[in-house]
Amino acid sequence: MTVPNDESAYDRVRWAQWQAGQARLPGLSRRGLLRLTAAGGLALTALGTAPGTASAAGPIVKPLPPEWFDVYGTNAETRWEAMSGQGYLTPVDRFFVRDHTSTPVLDAAGWRLRLFGSGLRGAPTAANPVELTYRDLRRLPSETITAFIECAGNGRSFFTSQQGQAVSGTAWKLGAVGVARWRGVRLATVLARAGLTRDAVDVLPEGLDPDYVTGGVNLGKVRRPLPVGKALQDVLLAYEMNGEPLPPDHGFPVRLVVPSWVGISSIKWLGRIEVSATPLVSPWSTQFYRLLGPDYPAEGTLVTEQVVKSAFELPWDATLAAGRRHVLRGRSWSGHGRIRRVEVSTDGSTWEQAKPVGSTADRGWLRWEFPWRPRTAGAYTVRARATDVTGASQPDVAPYNTQGYLFGAVVRHPVTVVPTA
Ligand SMILES: Nc1nc2c(c(=O)[nH]1)N[C@H]1C(S)=C(S)[C@@H](COP(=O)(O)O)O[C@H]1N2
Ligand SMILES: [Mo]
């Protein structure tokens, strides 16, 4: 079976196979599957709106000081002013957290990665998988990459506040993104050692966190298939983040880092990987993380690469003094490649180039700055708009989709300029 390189072709093929009963959905009981199927498209969309299952103790392990984070149930986004004065990387303690349920605290010594499936030599079963220990993994050749991880729903709240559209899911502003240096072993290396065959088409990484239950249906472990092409390209089994062992909230002992793709691809607390010679799907590829709505085909479109975005390292509703020289700083990033140009507008109509600061990693972000001397006090809106190497830029309006993914439009950031004392 051939694997389409083009992602939309991949999705068209997988969707057709899923509809025709030729794709498997592992990890869901038959009853769960029937309930899902019976629920139909509309109700499936509503699953995304079900409230999180936060435990009273707090699903996230690390401290979430209010000056660094806005917390929504089992998720916490970085406040952009907390990036002010920081270097290129997002410090681990300020990195956003997105947990479907809660952070499990695992032990590296007892951890095993289990690989199985029809896409491996000898087709090992889930009950008798190829196993790797943490020490095995640490002994394999390592690679370090700098890459952002960003939630597909980052910026979702602006569908409502800027475009007046109702969407389901966590109402993130722009802080569900961070850049880190990830060290680990290429997934390609591990798959080769496990006996990857030419027949393999999909890999399905799965987390060790609790089952995700929503709308009364247990969807099983958090998991999302990756086409084998992407799995072999630049995906890392990461055990270090910014030079330290991964902390619990970010996937200790081992997580996947799938550069440039939506955050859900980067499965944390990795436990198993099915490697399959037949197509695989999961609720995270058939219902969640699909663009659905009036402008999309009925089955929607799979979300893979992130779009272009920009953010100011300013508090929301920042206060600045009139008549003074300020330097507005920010960062821009894209899933399609490096940022080539950033423009800033402070007057609602004209755009000027921002100055790049330092260099940019291929799969990271670009830092920039823009000097500004607001002459008079009042309410202002500052805007930043980036263009990447593919020519993709930020529109004024993001295409509407019911689950509020990929908000790539220019964000109107309010700033209050006060008279100088
Ligand atoms: N096992 C597991 N992996 C997961 C998730 C999860 O809930 N469980 N959340 C995903 C989502 S939706 C995102 S955006 C990223 C967030 O990574 P972070 O919490 O390290 O910032 O992890 C992804 N990997
Ligand atoms: Mo996400």
Coordinates of C-alpha atoms and ligand atoms in Angstrom, one line a residue:
M1 CA 0.0 0.0 0.0
T2 CA 1.4 3.4 -0.9
V3 CA 1.4 6.3 1.6
P4 CA 0.4 9.6 0.2
N5 CA 2.9 12.3 1.0
D6 CA 0.4 15.1 0.7
E7 CA -1.5 15.4 4.0
S8 CA -4.9 16.2 2.5
A9 CA -4.5 13.2 0.2
Y10 CA -3.6 11.1 3.2
D11 CA -6.7 12.3 5.0
R12 CA -9.0 11.7 2.0
V13 CA -7.7 8.2 1.7
R14 CA -7.9 7.4 5.4
W15 CA -11.4 8.9 5.7
A16 CA -12.6 6.8 2.8
Q17 CA -11.1 3.7 4.3
W18 CA -12.6 4.4 7.7
Q19 CA -16.1 4.9 6.1
A20 CA -15.7 1.7 4.1
G21 CA -14.7 -0.2 7.2
Q22 CA -11.2 -0.7 6.0
A23 CA -9.5 1.3 8.8
R24 CA -9.3 0.0 12.3
L25 CA -10.0 2.0 15.4
P26 CA -8.0 0.2 18.1
G27 CA -8.5 0.9 21.8
L28 CA -12.3 1.4 21.9
S29 CA -14.7 -1.2 23.1
R30 CA -17.3 -2.4 20.7
R31 CA -20.0 -0.8 22.8
G32 CA -18.1 2.5 22.9
L33 CA -17.7 2.4 19.2
L34 CA -21.4 1.7 18.7
R35 CA -22.4 4.6 20.9
L36 CA -20.0 6.9 19.0
T37 CA -21.4 5.8 15.7
A38 CA -25.0 6.1 17.0
A39 CA -24.2 9.6 18.3
G40 CA -23.7 10.9 14.8
G41 CA -21.8 14.0 13.6
L42 CA -23.6 16.7 15.6
A43 CA -23.4 15.0 18.9
L44 CA -19.8 14.1 18.2
T45 CA -19.0 17.8 17.9
A46 CA -20.6 18.4 21.2
L47 CA -18.2 16.0 22.8
G48 CA -15.6 18.7 22.6
T49 CA -17.7 20.9 24.8
A50 CA -18.0 18.5 27.7
P51 CA -16.4 19.9 30.8
G52 CA -13.0 18.6 31.8
T53 CA -12.7 16.0 34.6
A54 CA -10.4 18.0 36.9
S55 CA -9.8 16.4 40.2
A56 CA -9.9 18.6 43.3
A57 CA -6.2 17.9 43.9
G58 CA -5.3 19.5 40.6
P59 CA -4.5 17.6 37.5
I60 CA -1.3 19.5 36.8
V61 CA 1.8 18.8 39.1
K62 CA 3.9 22.0 38.6
P63 CA 3.1 25.3 40.4
L64 CA 0.9 27.6 38.2
P65 CA 1.6 31.1 39.6
P66 CA -1.1 33.5 38.3
E67 CA 1.5 35.9 37.0
W68 CA 2.7 33.2 34.5
F69 CA -0.5 31.2 33.8
D70 CA -4.2 31.3 33.1
V71 CA -5.7 28.1 34.2
Y72 CA -8.7 26.3 32.7
G73 CA -9.5 23.1 34.4
T74 CA -6.9 20.5 33.3
N75 CA -5.1 23.1 31.1
A76 CA -2.9 26.1 31.7
E77 CA -1.7 28.7 29.2
T78 CA 1.4 30.8 29.4
R79 CA 0.6 34.5 29.9
W80 CA 2.6 36.3 27.2
E81 CA 4.0 38.9 29.5
A82 CA 5.8 36.0 31.3
M83 CA 7.9 35.6 28.1
S84 CA 9.1 39.2 28.4
G85 CA 12.8 39.3 29.1
Q86 CA 13.2 35.6 28.5
G87 CA 15.6 34.1 26.0
Y88 CA 14.7 32.1 22.9
L89 CA 13.3 29.2 24.7
T90 CA 10.2 29.0 26.9
P91 CA 11.5 28.1 30.4
V92 CA 10.1 24.7 31.4
D93 CA 8.3 26.2 34.5
R94 CA 6.4 28.7 32.2
F95 CA 5.5 26.2 29.4
F96 CA 1.8 25.7 28.9
V97 CA 0.2 22.4 29.9
R98 CA -2.7 20.6 28.1
D99 CA -3.9 17.5 29.8
H100 CA -7.0 15.6 28.7
T101 CA -7.3 14.2 32.2
S102 CA -4.4 14.6 34.6
T103 CA -0.6 14.3 34.8
P104 CA 0.4 10.8 35.8
V105 CA 3.6 10.5 37.9
L106 CA 5.6 7.7 36.4
D107 CA 8.8 5.9 37.3
A108 CA 11.5 5.7 34.6
A109 CA 12.9 2.4 36.0
G110 CA 9.6 0.6 35.5
W111 CA 8.7 2.3 32.2
R112 CA 8.6 0.3 29.0
L113 CA 7.9 1.3 25.5
R114 CA 5.9 -1.5 23.8
L115 CA 5.8 -1.7 20.0
F116 CA 3.6 -4.1 18.2
G117 CA 1.5 -4.6 15.1
S118 CA 1.3 -5.9 11.5
G119 CA 3.8 -3.2 10.3
L120 CA 6.7 -4.8 12.2
R121 CA 8.7 -7.9 11.3
G122 CA 7.0 -11.0 12.7
A123 CA 3.9 -8.9 13.5
P124 CA 4.4 -8.9 17.3
T125 CA 1.1 -8.7 19.2
A126 CA 0.1 -6.2 21.9
A127 CA 0.4 -9.1 24.4
N128 CA 3.9 -10.0 23.2
P129 CA 5.4 -6.7 22.0
V130 CA 8.9 -5.5 21.3
E131 CA 10.0 -3.8 24.5
L132 CA 12.4 -0.9 25.2
T133 CA 13.4 0.3 28.7
Y134 CA 14.3 3.8 29.6
R135 CA 18.0 2.7 29.7
D136 CA 17.7 1.1 26.3
L137 CA 16.4 4.4 24.9
R138 CA 19.1 6.5 26.6
R139 CA 21.8 4.3 25.0
L140 CA 20.6 4.9 21.5
P141 CA 22.1 7.7 19.4
S142 CA 20.4 11.0 20.5
E143 CA 19.4 14.1 18.6
T144 CA 18.5 17.5 19.8
I145 CA 16.0 19.8 18.1
T146 CA 14.5 23.1 18.9
A147 CA 10.8 23.1 18.1
F148 CA 7.5 24.6 19.2
I149 CA 4.6 22.6 20.6
E150 CA 1.3 24.4 20.2
C151 CA -2.2 23.3 20.8
A152 CA -4.4 23.2 17.7
G153 CA -6.9 25.3 19.6
N154 CA -4.4 28.1 20.5
G155 CA -6.1 31.4 20.0
R156 CA -9.6 29.8 20.0
S157 CA -11.1 32.6 22.2
F158 CA -10.6 35.1 19.3
F159 CA -13.1 33.3 17.1
T160 CA -15.6 34.6 19.7
S161 CA -14.1 37.9 20.8
Q162 CA -13.0 39.1 17.3
Q163 CA -15.3 37.2 15.0
G164 CA -18.5 36.8 17.1
Q165 CA -18.5 33.0 16.5
A166 CA -19.4 30.3 19.0
V167 CA -16.8 27.4 19.1
S168 CA -16.4 24.5 21.5
G169 CA -13.3 23.8 23.5
T170 CA -10.8 25.6 25.9
A171 CA -11.0 29.3 25.4
W172 CA -7.2 29.8 25.0
K173 CA -5.8 33.2 24.1
L174 CA -2.4 32.9 22.4
G175 CA -0.4 31.2 25.3
A176 CA -1.0 27.5 24.3
V177 CA 2.4 27.4 22.6
G178 CA 6.1 27.1 23.7
V179 CA 9.5 26.5 22.2
A180 CA 11.9 24.1 23.8
R181 CA 15.1 22.2 23.0
W182 CA 14.1 18.5 22.9
R183 CA 16.6 15.7 23.2
G184 CA 15.8 12.2 22.5
V185 CA 15.9 9.4 19.9
R186 CA 14.5 9.6 16.5
L187 CA 11.3 7.6 16.1
A188 CA 12.8 6.3 12.9
T189 CA 15.7 4.8 14.8
V190 CA 13.4 3.0 17.3
L191 CA 11.0 1.8 14.5
A192 CA 14.0 0.4 12.5
R193 CA 15.2 -1.5 15.6
A194 CA 11.7 -2.8 16.2
G195 CA 11.7 -4.2 12.7
L196 CA 9.7 -1.7 10.6
T197 CA 8.6 -3.3 7.4
R198 CA 7.8 -1.8 4.0
D199 CA 4.1 -2.6 4.5
A200 CA 3.7 -0.2 7.5
V201 CA 1.4 2.7 6.8
D202 CA 0.4 4.2 10.1
V203 CA 1.9 4.4 13.6
L204 CA -0.4 4.9 16.6
P205 CA 1.4 6.3 19.7
E206 CA -0.6 6.1 22.9
G207 CA -0.2 7.8 26.3
L208 CA -0.1 6.2 29.8
D209 CA -2.4 8.9 31.3
P210 CA -6.0 7.8 32.4
D211 CA -8.6 7.0 29.7
Y212 CA -10.4 10.0 28.3
V213 CA -14.1 9.9 29.1
T214 CA -16.3 12.5 27.5
G215 CA -20.0 12.7 26.9
G216 CA -20.5 9.5 28.8
V217 CA -18.2 7.6 26.4
N218 CA -14.8 6.1 27.3
L219 CA -12.6 6.9 24.4
G220 CA -9.7 5.0 25.8
K221 CA -6.1 6.2 25.9
V222 CA -5.1 9.5 24.3
R223 CA -3.8 8.5 20.9
R224 CA -3.6 9.7 17.3
P225 CA -2.3 8.0 14.2
L226 CA 0.6 9.4 12.3
P227 CA 1.4 8.5 8.7
V228 CA 4.6 6.5 8.5
G229 CA 6.0 9.2 6.3
K230 CA 5.9 11.9 9.0
A231 CA 6.9 9.3 11.7
L232 CA 10.2 8.7 9.8
Q233 CA 10.8 12.3 8.9
D234 CA 11.5 14.4 12.0
V235 CA 9.7 12.9 15.0
L236 CA 11.6 12.5 18.2
L237 CA 11.0 10.3 21.3
A238 CA 12.1 13.0 23.7
Y239 CA 13.4 12.5 27.2
E240 CA 14.9 15.9 27.8
M241 CA 13.4 19.4 27.6
N242 CA 15.8 22.4 27.8
G243 CA 18.6 20.2 29.1
E244 CA 16.7 18.6 31.9
P245 CA 14.7 15.3 32.2
L246 CA 11.2 15.9 31.0
P247 CA 9.1 17.1 34.0
P248 CA 5.9 15.1 34.8
D249 CA 3.5 17.6 33.2
H250 CA 5.3 17.5 29.9
G251 CA 5.5 13.7 29.5
F252 CA 8.0 12.1 31.8
P253 CA 9.7 9.8 31.2
V254 CA 9.3 9.9 27.4
R255 CA 7.0 11.9 25.0
L256 CA 6.7 12.2 21.3
V257 CA 7.7 15.5 19.7
V258 CA 6.1 15.9 16.3
P259 CA 7.5 19.2 15.0
S260 CA 5.3 21.7 13.2
W261 CA 2.1 19.6 13.7
V262 CA -0.7 20.3 16.1
G263 CA 0.1 19.6 19.8
I264 CA -2.1 16.5 20.0
S265 CA 0.3 14.7 17.8
S266 CA 3.1 15.0 20.4
I267 CA 1.8 12.2 22.7
K268 CA 3.0 12.6 26.3
W269 CA 3.8 9.7 28.7
L270 CA 4.3 7.4 25.8
G271 CA 3.5 3.8 26.6
R272 CA 2.7 1.9 23.4
I273 CA 3.1 2.4 19.6
E274 CA 1.1 0.2 17.3
V275 CA 2.8 0.0 13.9
S276 CA 0.2 -1.1 11.3
A277 CA 0.2 -2.4 7.8
T278 CA -3.5 -1.5 7.6
P279 CA -4.9 2.1 8.2
L280 CA -5.6 3.2 11.7
V281 CA -7.8 6.0 13.1
S282 CA -8.7 7.2 16.6
P283 CA -11.3 9.6 17.9
W284 CA -8.5 12.2 17.8
S285 CA -8.4 11.8 14.0
T286 CA -12.1 11.1 13.2
Q287 CA -13.8 13.7 15.4
F288 CA -11.4 15.9 17.3
Y289 CA -8.8 17.9 15.5
R290 CA -10.8 18.0 12.3
L291 CA -12.0 21.2 10.7
L292 CA -15.8 21.0 10.6
G293 CA -18.4 23.6 9.6
P294 CA -20.3 25.1 6.8
D295 CA -17.1 25.8 4.7
Y296 CA -15.8 22.3 5.0
P297 CA -16.8 18.9 3.6
A298 CA -19.3 17.1 5.8
E299 CA -16.5 14.8 7.2
G300 CA -14.2 17.8 7.8
T301 CA -10.5 18.1 7.2
L302 CA -7.7 16.6 9.4
V303 CA -5.7 19.2 11.2
T304 CA -1.9 18.6 10.9
E305 CA 0.4 21.6 10.3
Q306 CA 0.1 24.7 12.4
V307 CA -0.7 28.0 10.8
V308 CA 1.2 31.4 11.1
K309 CA 0.8 33.2 14.4
S310 CA 2.2 36.2 16.2
A311 CA 2.0 37.4 19.8
F312 CA 3.2 40.4 21.8
E313 CA 5.1 39.9 25.1
L314 CA 2.6 42.2 26.7
P315 CA -0.2 41.7 29.2
W316 CA -3.6 41.7 27.7
D317 CA -4.8 45.3 28.2
A318 CA -1.3 46.5 28.8
T319 CA -0.8 50.0 30.2
L320 CA 2.0 52.2 28.7
A321 CA 2.9 55.8 29.3
A322 CA 2.2 58.4 26.6
G323 CA 5.1 60.4 25.1
R324 CA 7.7 57.8 26.0
R325 CA 9.7 55.4 23.8
H326 CA 8.6 51.8 24.3
V327 CA 9.9 48.7 22.6
L328 CA 7.1 46.3 21.7
R329 CA 8.5 42.8 21.6
G330 CA 7.0 39.6 20.4
R331 CA 7.4 36.3 18.6
S332 CA 6.0 34.7 15.4
W333 CA 5.9 31.1 14.3
S334 CA 4.5 28.8 11.6
G335 CA 4.1 25.1 11.1
H336 CA 5.1 25.5 7.4
G337 CA 8.6 26.8 8.0
R338 CA 10.6 29.8 9.1
I339 CA 9.2 33.3 9.5
R340 CA 10.4 35.6 6.8
R341 CA 8.8 38.9 7.8
V342 CA 6.9 40.5 10.6
E343 CA 4.9 43.8 10.4
V344 CA 3.3 45.7 13.3
S345 CA 0.5 48.2 13.3
T346 CA -0.3 50.6 16.2
D347 CA -2.8 52.9 14.5
G348 CA -5.3 50.5 13.0
S349 CA -4.3 51.1 9.4
T350 CA -0.6 51.4 8.6
W351 CA 1.9 48.5 8.8
E352 CA 5.7 48.8 9.4
Q353 CA 8.4 46.2 9.5
A354 CA 9.4 44.9 12.9
K355 CA 13.1 44.2 13.5
P356 CA 14.1 40.5 13.9
V357 CA 16.0 39.7 17.1
G358 CA 18.6 36.9 16.9
S359 CA 18.1 34.0 14.6
T360 CA 15.4 31.5 14.3
A361 CA 15.3 27.7 14.5
D362 CA 13.6 25.9 11.6
R363 CA 10.8 24.6 13.7
G364 CA 10.8 27.3 16.4
W365 CA 9.8 31.0 16.4
L366 CA 11.3 34.3 15.4
R367 CA 11.7 37.0 18.1
W368 CA 11.2 40.6 17.0
E369 CA 10.9 44.2 18.3
F370 CA 9.2 47.4 17.3
P371 CA 9.9 50.8 18.9
W372 CA 6.8 52.8 19.6
R373 CA 6.2 56.3 21.1
P374 CA 2.5 56.8 21.5
R375 CA 1.9 60.6 21.6
T376 CA -1.5 60.8 23.2
A377 CA -3.3 58.9 25.9
G378 CA -6.2 56.7 25.0
A379 CA -7.2 53.2 23.9
Y380 CA -5.0 51.6 21.2
T381 CA -5.0 48.3 19.4
V382 CA -1.6 46.9 18.5
R383 CA -1.4 44.2 15.8
A384 CA 1.4 41.9 14.5
R385 CA 1.3 40.0 11.2
A386 CA 3.9 37.5 10.1
T387 CA 4.7 35.9 6.8
D388 CA 6.5 32.6 6.5
V389 CA 8.9 31.1 3.9
T390 CA 6.0 29.6 2.0
G391 CA 4.4 33.0 1.7
A392 CA 1.6 32.2 4.1
S393 CA 0.6 35.2 6.1
Q394 CA -2.0 36.1 8.7
P395 CA -5.4 37.1 7.4
D396 CA -7.8 39.5 9.1
V397 CA -10.4 36.8 9.6
A398 CA -9.7 33.1 10.4
P399 CA -11.8 30.5 8.6
Y400 CA -14.6 29.4 11.0
N401 CA -14.7 25.9 12.2
T402 CA -17.0 24.6 15.0
Q403 CA -14.2 23.3 17.2
G404 CA -12.2 26.5 16.9
Y405 CA -8.9 25.2 15.6
L406 CA -6.1 27.0 13.8
F407 CA -6.9 30.6 14.7
G408 CA -4.3 32.2 12.5
A409 CA -5.8 35.7 12.0
V410 CA -4.2 38.9 13.2
V411 CA -5.0 39.3 16.9
R412 CA -6.1 42.8 18.0
H413 CA -4.2 43.3 21.2
P414 CA -5.7 46.2 23.4
V415 CA -3.3 48.6 25.0
T416 CA -4.2 51.6 27.2
V417 CA -1.9 54.6 26.9
V418 CA -2.0 56.7 30.0
P419 CA -0.9 60.3 30.5
T420 CA 2.6 60.6 31.7
A421 CA 2.6 61.6 35.4
Ligands
LIG1 N1 -0.9 11.3 26.6 C1 -1.3 12.5 26.3 N2 -0.5 13.2 25.4 C2 -0.9 14.5 25.1 C3 -2.0 15.1 25.6 C4 -2.8 14.4 26.6 O1 -3.7 14.8 27.2 N3 -2.3 13.1 26.9 N4 -2.4 16.4 25.2 C5 -2.0 16.7 23.9 C6 -2.3 18.1 23.5 S1 -3.8 18.4 23.0 C7 -1.3 19.0 23.5 S2 -1.6 20.6 22.9 C8 0.1 18.8 23.9 C9 0.5 19.7 25.1 O2 1.8 19.5 25.5 P1 2.3 20.1 26.9 O3 1.3 19.9 27.9 O4 3.6 19.5 27.1 O5 2.4 21.6 26.6 O6 0.2 17.4 24.4 C10 -0.5 16.5 23.7 N5 -0.1 15.2 24.2
MO2 MO -3.9 20.5 22.1

